Short mmCIF file of C-alpha atoms in Angstrom, two decimals:
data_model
loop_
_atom_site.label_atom_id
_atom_site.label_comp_id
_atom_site.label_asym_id
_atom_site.label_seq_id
_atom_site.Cartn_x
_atom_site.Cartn_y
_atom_site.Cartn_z
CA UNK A 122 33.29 81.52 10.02
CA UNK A 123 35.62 84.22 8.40
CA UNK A 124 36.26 85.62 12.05
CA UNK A 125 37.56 81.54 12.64
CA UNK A 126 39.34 81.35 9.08
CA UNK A 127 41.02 84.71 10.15
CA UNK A 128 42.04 83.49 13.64
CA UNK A 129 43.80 80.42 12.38
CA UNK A 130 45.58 81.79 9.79
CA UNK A 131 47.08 84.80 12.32
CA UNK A 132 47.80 82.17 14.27
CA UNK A 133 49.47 80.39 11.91
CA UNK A 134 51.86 83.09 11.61
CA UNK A 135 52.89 83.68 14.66
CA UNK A 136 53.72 80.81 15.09
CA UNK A 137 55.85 80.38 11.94
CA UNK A 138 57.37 84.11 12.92
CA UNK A 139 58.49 82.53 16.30
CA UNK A 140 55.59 85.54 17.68
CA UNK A 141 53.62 83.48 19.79
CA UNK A 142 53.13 82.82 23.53
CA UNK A 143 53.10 79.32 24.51
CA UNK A 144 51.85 77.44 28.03
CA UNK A 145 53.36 73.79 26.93
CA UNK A 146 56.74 74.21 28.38
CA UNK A 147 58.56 74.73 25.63
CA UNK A 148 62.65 75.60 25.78
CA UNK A 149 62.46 78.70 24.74
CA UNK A 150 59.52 79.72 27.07
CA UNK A 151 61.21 82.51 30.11
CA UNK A 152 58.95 84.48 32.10
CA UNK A 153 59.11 88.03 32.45
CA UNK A 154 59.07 87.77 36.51
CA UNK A 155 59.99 85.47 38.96
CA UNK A 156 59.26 85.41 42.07
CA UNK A 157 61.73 83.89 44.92
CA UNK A 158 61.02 83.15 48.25
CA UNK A 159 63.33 83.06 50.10
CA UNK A 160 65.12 82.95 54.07
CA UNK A 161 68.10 84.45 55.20
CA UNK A 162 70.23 80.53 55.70
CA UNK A 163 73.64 80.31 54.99
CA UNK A 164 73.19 77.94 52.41
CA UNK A 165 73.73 77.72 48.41
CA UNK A 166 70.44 79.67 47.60
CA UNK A 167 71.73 83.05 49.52
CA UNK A 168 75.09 82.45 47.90
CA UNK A 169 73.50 82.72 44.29
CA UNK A 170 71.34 86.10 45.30
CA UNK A 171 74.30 87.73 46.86
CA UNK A 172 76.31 87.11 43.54
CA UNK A 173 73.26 87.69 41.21
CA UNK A 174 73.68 84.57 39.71
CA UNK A 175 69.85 84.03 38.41
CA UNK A 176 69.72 87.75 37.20
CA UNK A 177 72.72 87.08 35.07
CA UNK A 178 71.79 84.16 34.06
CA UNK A 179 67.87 85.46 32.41
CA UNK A 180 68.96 89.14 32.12
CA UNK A 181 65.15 90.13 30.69
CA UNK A 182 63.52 88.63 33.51
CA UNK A 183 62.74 90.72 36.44
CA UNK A 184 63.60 88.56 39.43
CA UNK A 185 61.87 89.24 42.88
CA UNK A 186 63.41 88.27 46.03
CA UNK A 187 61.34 88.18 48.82
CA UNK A 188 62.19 87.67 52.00
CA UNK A 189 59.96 85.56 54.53
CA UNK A 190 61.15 84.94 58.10
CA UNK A 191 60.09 80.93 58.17
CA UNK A 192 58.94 77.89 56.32
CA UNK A 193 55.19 78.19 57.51
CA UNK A 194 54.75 81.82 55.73
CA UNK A 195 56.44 80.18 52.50
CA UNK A 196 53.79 77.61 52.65
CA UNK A 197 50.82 80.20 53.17
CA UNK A 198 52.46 82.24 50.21
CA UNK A 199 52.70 79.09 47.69
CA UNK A 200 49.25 78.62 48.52
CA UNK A 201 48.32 82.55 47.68
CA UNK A 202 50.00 82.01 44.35
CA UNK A 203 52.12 84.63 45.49
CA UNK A 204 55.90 83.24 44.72
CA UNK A 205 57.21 80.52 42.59
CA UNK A 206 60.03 79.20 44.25
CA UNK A 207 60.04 78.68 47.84
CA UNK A 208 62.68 77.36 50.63
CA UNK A 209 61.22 75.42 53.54
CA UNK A 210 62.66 72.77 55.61
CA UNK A 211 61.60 69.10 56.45
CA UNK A 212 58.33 69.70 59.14
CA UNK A 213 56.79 72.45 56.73
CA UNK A 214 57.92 70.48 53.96
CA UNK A 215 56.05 67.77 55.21
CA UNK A 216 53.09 69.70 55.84
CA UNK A 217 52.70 71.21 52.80
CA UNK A 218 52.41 67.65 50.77
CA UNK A 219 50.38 66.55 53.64
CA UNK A 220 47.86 69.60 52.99
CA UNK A 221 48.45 68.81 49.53
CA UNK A 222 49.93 72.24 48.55
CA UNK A 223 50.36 72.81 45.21
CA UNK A 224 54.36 72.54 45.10
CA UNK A 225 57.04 70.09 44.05
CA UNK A 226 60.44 69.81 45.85
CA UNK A 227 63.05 70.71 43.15
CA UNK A 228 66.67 70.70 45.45
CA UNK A 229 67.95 69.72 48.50
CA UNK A 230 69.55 72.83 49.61
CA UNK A 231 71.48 71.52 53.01
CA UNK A 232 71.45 68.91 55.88
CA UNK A 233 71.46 70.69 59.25
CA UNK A 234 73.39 70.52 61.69
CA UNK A 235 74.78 72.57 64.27
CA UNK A 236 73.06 75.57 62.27
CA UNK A 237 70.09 75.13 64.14
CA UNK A 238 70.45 74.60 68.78
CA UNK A 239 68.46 75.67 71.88
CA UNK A 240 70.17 78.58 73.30
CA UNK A 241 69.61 78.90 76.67
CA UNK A 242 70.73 82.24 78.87
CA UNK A 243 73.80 81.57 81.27
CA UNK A 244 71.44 83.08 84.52
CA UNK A 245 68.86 80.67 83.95
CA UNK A 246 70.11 77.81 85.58
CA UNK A 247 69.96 75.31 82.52
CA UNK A 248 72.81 72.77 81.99
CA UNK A 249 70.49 69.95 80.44
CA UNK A 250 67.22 69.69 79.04
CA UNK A 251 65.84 68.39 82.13
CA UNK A 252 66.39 71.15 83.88
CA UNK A 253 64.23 73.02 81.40
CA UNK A 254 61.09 72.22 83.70
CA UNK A 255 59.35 75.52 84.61
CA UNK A 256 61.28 77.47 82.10
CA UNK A 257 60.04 79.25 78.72
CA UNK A 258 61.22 78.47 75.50
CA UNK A 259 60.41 80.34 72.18
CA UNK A 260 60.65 78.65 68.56
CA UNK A 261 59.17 79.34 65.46
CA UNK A 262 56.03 76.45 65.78
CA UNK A 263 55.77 74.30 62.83
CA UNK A 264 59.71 74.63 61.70
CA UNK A 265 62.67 72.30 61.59
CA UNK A 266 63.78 74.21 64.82
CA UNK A 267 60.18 73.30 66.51
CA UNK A 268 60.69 70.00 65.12
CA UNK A 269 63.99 69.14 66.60
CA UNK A 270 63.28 70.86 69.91
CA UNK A 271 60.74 68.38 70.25
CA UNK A 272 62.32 65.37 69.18
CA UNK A 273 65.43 65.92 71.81
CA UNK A 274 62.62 66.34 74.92
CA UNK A 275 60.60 63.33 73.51
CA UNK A 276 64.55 61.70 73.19
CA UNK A 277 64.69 62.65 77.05
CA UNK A 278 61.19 61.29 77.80
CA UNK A 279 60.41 64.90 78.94
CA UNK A 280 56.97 65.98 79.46
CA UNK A 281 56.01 69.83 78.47
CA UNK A 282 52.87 69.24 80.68
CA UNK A 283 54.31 67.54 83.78
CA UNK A 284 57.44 69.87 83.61
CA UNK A 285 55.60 72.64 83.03
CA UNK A 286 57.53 73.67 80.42
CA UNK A 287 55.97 76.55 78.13
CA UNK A 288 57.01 76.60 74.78
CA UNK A 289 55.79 80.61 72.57
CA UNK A 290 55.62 80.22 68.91
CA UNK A 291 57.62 83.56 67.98
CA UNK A 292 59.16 84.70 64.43
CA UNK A 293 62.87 85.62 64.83
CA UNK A 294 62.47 89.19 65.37
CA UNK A 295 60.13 88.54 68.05
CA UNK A 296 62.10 85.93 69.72
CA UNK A 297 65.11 88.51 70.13
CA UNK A 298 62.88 91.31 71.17
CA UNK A 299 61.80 89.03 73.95
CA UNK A 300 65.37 87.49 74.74
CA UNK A 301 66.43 91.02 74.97
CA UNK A 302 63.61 92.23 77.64
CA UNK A 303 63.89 89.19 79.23
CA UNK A 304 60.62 87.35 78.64
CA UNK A 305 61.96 83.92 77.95
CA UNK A 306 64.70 81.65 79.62
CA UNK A 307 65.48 80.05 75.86
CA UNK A 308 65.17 79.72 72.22
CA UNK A 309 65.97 77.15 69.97
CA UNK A 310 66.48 79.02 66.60
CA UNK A 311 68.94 78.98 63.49
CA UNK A 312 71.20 80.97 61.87
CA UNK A 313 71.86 83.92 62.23
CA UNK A 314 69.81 84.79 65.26
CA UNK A 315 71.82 81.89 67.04
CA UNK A 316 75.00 83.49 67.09
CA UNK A 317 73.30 86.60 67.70
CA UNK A 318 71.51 85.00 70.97
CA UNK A 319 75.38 83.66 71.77
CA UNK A 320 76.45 87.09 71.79
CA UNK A 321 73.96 88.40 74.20
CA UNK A 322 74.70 86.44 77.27
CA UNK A 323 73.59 82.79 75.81
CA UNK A 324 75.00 79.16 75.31
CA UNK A 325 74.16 76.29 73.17
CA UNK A 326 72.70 73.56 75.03
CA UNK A 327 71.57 70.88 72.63
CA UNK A 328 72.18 71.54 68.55
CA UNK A 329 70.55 69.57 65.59
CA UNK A 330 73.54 67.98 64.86
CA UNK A 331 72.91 65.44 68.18
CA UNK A 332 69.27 65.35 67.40
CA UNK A 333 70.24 64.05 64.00
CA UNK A 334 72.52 61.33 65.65
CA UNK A 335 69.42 60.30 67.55
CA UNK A 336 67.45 59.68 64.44
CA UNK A 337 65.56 63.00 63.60
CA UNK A 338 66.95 64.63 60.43
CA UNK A 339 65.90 67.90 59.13
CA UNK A 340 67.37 69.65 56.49
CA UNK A 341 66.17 72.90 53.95
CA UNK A 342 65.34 72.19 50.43
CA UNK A 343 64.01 74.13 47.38
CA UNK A 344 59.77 73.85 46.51
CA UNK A 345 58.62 75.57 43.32
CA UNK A 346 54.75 76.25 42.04
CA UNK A 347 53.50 72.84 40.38
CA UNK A 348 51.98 75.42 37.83
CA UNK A 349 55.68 77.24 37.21
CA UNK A 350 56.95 74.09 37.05
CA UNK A 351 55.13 73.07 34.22
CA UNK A 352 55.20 75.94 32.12
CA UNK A 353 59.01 76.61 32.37
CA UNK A 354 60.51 73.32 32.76
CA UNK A 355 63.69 75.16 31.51
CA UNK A 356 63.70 77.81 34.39
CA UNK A 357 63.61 74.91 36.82
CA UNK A 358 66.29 73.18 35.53
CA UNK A 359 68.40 76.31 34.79
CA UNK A 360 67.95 77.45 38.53
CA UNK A 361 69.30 74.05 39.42
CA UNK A 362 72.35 74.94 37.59
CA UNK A 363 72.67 77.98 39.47
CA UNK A 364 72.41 76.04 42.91
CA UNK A 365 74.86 73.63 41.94
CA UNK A 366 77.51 75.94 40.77
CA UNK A 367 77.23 78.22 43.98
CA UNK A 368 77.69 75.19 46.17
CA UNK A 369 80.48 74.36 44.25
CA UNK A 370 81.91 78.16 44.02
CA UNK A 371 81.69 77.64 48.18
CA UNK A 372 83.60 74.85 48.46
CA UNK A 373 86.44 76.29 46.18
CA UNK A 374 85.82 80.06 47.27
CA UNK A 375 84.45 79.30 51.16
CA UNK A 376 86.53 82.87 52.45
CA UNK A 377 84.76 84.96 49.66
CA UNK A 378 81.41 83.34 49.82
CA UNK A 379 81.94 84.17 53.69
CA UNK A 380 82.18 87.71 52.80
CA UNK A 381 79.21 88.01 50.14
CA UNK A 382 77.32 86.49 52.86
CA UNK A 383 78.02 88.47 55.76
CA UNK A 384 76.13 91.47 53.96
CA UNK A 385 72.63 89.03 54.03
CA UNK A 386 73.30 87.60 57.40
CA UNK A 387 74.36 90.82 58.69
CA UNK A 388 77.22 88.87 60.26
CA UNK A 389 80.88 89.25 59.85
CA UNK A 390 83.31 87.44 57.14
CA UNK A 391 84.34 85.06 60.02
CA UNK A 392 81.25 84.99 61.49
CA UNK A 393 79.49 84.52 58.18
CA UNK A 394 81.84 81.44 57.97
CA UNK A 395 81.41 79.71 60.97
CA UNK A 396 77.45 79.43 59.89
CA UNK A 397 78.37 78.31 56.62
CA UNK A 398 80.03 75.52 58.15
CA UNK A 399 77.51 74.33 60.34
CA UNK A 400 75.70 73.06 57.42
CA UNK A 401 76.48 70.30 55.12
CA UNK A 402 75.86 71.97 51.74
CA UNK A 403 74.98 69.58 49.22
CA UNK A 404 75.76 69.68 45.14
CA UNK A 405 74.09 68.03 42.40
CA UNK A 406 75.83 64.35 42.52
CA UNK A 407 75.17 64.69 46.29
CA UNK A 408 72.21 64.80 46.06
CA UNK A 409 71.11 61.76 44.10
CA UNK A 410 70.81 59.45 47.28
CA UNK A 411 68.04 61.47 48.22
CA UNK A 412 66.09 62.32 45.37
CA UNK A 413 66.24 58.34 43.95
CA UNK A 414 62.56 56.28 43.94
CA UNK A 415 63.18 55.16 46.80
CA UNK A 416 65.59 57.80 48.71
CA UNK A 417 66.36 59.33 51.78
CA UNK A 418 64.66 62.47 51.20
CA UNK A 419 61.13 60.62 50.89
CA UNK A 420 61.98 58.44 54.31
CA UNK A 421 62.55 62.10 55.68
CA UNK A 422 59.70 63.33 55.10
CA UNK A 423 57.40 60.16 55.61
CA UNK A 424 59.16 59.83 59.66
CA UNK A 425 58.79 63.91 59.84
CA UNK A 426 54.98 63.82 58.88
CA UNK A 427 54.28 60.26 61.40
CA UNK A 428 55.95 62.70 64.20
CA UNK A 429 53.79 65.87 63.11
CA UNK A 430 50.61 63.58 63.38
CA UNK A 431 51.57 62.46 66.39
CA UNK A 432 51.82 65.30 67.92
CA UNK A 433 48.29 66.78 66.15
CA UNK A 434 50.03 69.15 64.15
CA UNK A 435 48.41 67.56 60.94
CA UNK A 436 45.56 65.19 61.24
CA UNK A 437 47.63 62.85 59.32
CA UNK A 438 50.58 62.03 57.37
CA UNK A 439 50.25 60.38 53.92
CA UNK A 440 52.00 57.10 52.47
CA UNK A 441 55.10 57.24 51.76
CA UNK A 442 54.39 56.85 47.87
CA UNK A 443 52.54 60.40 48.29
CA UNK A 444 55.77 61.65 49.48
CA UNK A 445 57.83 60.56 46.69
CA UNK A 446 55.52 61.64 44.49
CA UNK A 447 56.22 65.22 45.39
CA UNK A 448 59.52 64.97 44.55
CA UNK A 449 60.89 66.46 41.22
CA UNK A 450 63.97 63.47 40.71
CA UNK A 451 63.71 64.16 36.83
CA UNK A 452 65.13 67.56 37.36
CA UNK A 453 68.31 66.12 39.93
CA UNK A 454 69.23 63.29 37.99
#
């Protein structure tokens, strides 16, 4: 009883000494790590690393960046408890609510467009996707990239099976390692491998940009840790204000942004730019329409999921109430 009396009363001063460690959330809460998963896209998120916005910002916290080469390893690492921000785009996105990973999506990073394209090589033979039949195509499987790639053969009524058209699930490394021994006829990828894939004797047959105008949208957005979340409410909302302001700093400062980013994509300035571009980088106030009750981003997911369980990559997609439950909107408003 005197160990209890004891307890309480230390605790009682800590807490009136401001000492203590609390779990509830509170505003003053900051962790003493953070852990950022992130992928080399040209996009608000690699804007605030390059400038060292978030380590400026919490100066005491040691902030991790790791790098991860697609939205599927993200995934696996939320699910490890390994990171506590993540970036994936729609068709992981999709399959991490639908495997009911233990994330919320925070920010709607970018829409893409012609960021993302099947590059085919200029000996192959390939001016349209029908003539794709017999060929070999890498992607990453399970990625906006996959996603699209699909959506402009299904567009096309095209057949992997009858047209005997293989498709290699590959990482980006791997898919230029191959490109470059010549193992594959084609690769629909993103930035910066594209331009990369441009400059070794490719051409851009198809981009997301005309899959989007045929109805399938993807786009990149920001997950964090439903645990992280709700322990430092204030860290979410603060990283928010990062990711606003660097969009913002692009649109004012697009030539210098270019050049802070060409060190990350290992691109030039006006290469760096050109990337950049093909995105539609979104703000705060941009982002409202999507992160609403009843927005876009919900819809997005809800038609990416019906088109992942069609094609068996999840044995089912969720309501669409599921999906907008997995949406932070308090935190966009």
């Amino acid at each position: 009883m005197k160990k209890g009396i004891l307890g309480l009363l230390l605790c009682f001063i800590l807490v009136v000494s401001g000492c203590s460690s609390t779990t509830s959330g509170s505003e003053n809460d900051v962790p003493k790590e953070i852990r950022l998963g992130y992928q080399a896209s040209p996009n608000g998120e690699l804007l605030a690393k390059a400038r060292g916005s978030l380590e400026k910002k919490y100066p005491e916290t040691q902030i991790k960046w790791i790098k991860f080469e697609s939205g599927r390893d993200i995934n696996n690492a939320i699910a490890g408890g390994s990171i506590d921000f993540g970036l994936v785009g729609t068709p992981p996105g999709a399959i991490g609510v639908a495997n009911k990973l233990p994330y919320k999506v925070y920010y709607l990073h970018d829409i893409i467009g012609e960021s993302e394209a099947l590059v085919v090589k200029k000996g192959a033979d390939i001016k349209s996707l029908e003539d794709l039949k017999e060929k070999k195509i890498a992607t990453t499987f399970s990625s906006t990239a996959h996603y699209s790639l699909l959506s402009a053969l299904k567009n096309k009524n095209i057949d992997l099976k009858k047209e005997n058209i293989t498709l290699l699930d590959m990482q980006s490394p791997d898919i230029l390692a191959a490109w470059n021994r010549g193992d594959i006829d084609g690769a629909y990828v993103w930035q910066p491998l594209q331009t990369n894939l441009i400059h070794a004797d490719g051409n851009v047959l198809i981009s997301s940009k005309e899959v989007a105008k045929q109805g399938s949208i993807t786009g990149e957005f920001g997950i964090v840790h439903e645990d992280f979340a709700k322990k430092y409410p204030n860290i979410v909302k603060g990283y928010i204000s990062i990711l606003n302001e660097s969009v913002n700093y692009y649109h004012k400062n697009p030539e210098k942004s270019a050049e802070l980013l060409a060190k990350e994509l290992n691109l030039t300035p006006k290469q760096s730019l050109k990337t950049m571009q093909q995105l539609t980088w979104l703000n705060k106030s941009d982002q409202k329409a999507y992160f609403q009750s009843n927005g876009k981003l919900a819809h997005v997911l809800k038609d990416t999921g019906d088109f992942l369980e069609a094609q068996k990559d999840i044995p089912s997609s969720p309501d669409l109430k599921t999906y907008q439950q997995a949406l932070l909107n308090n935190f966009s408003k």
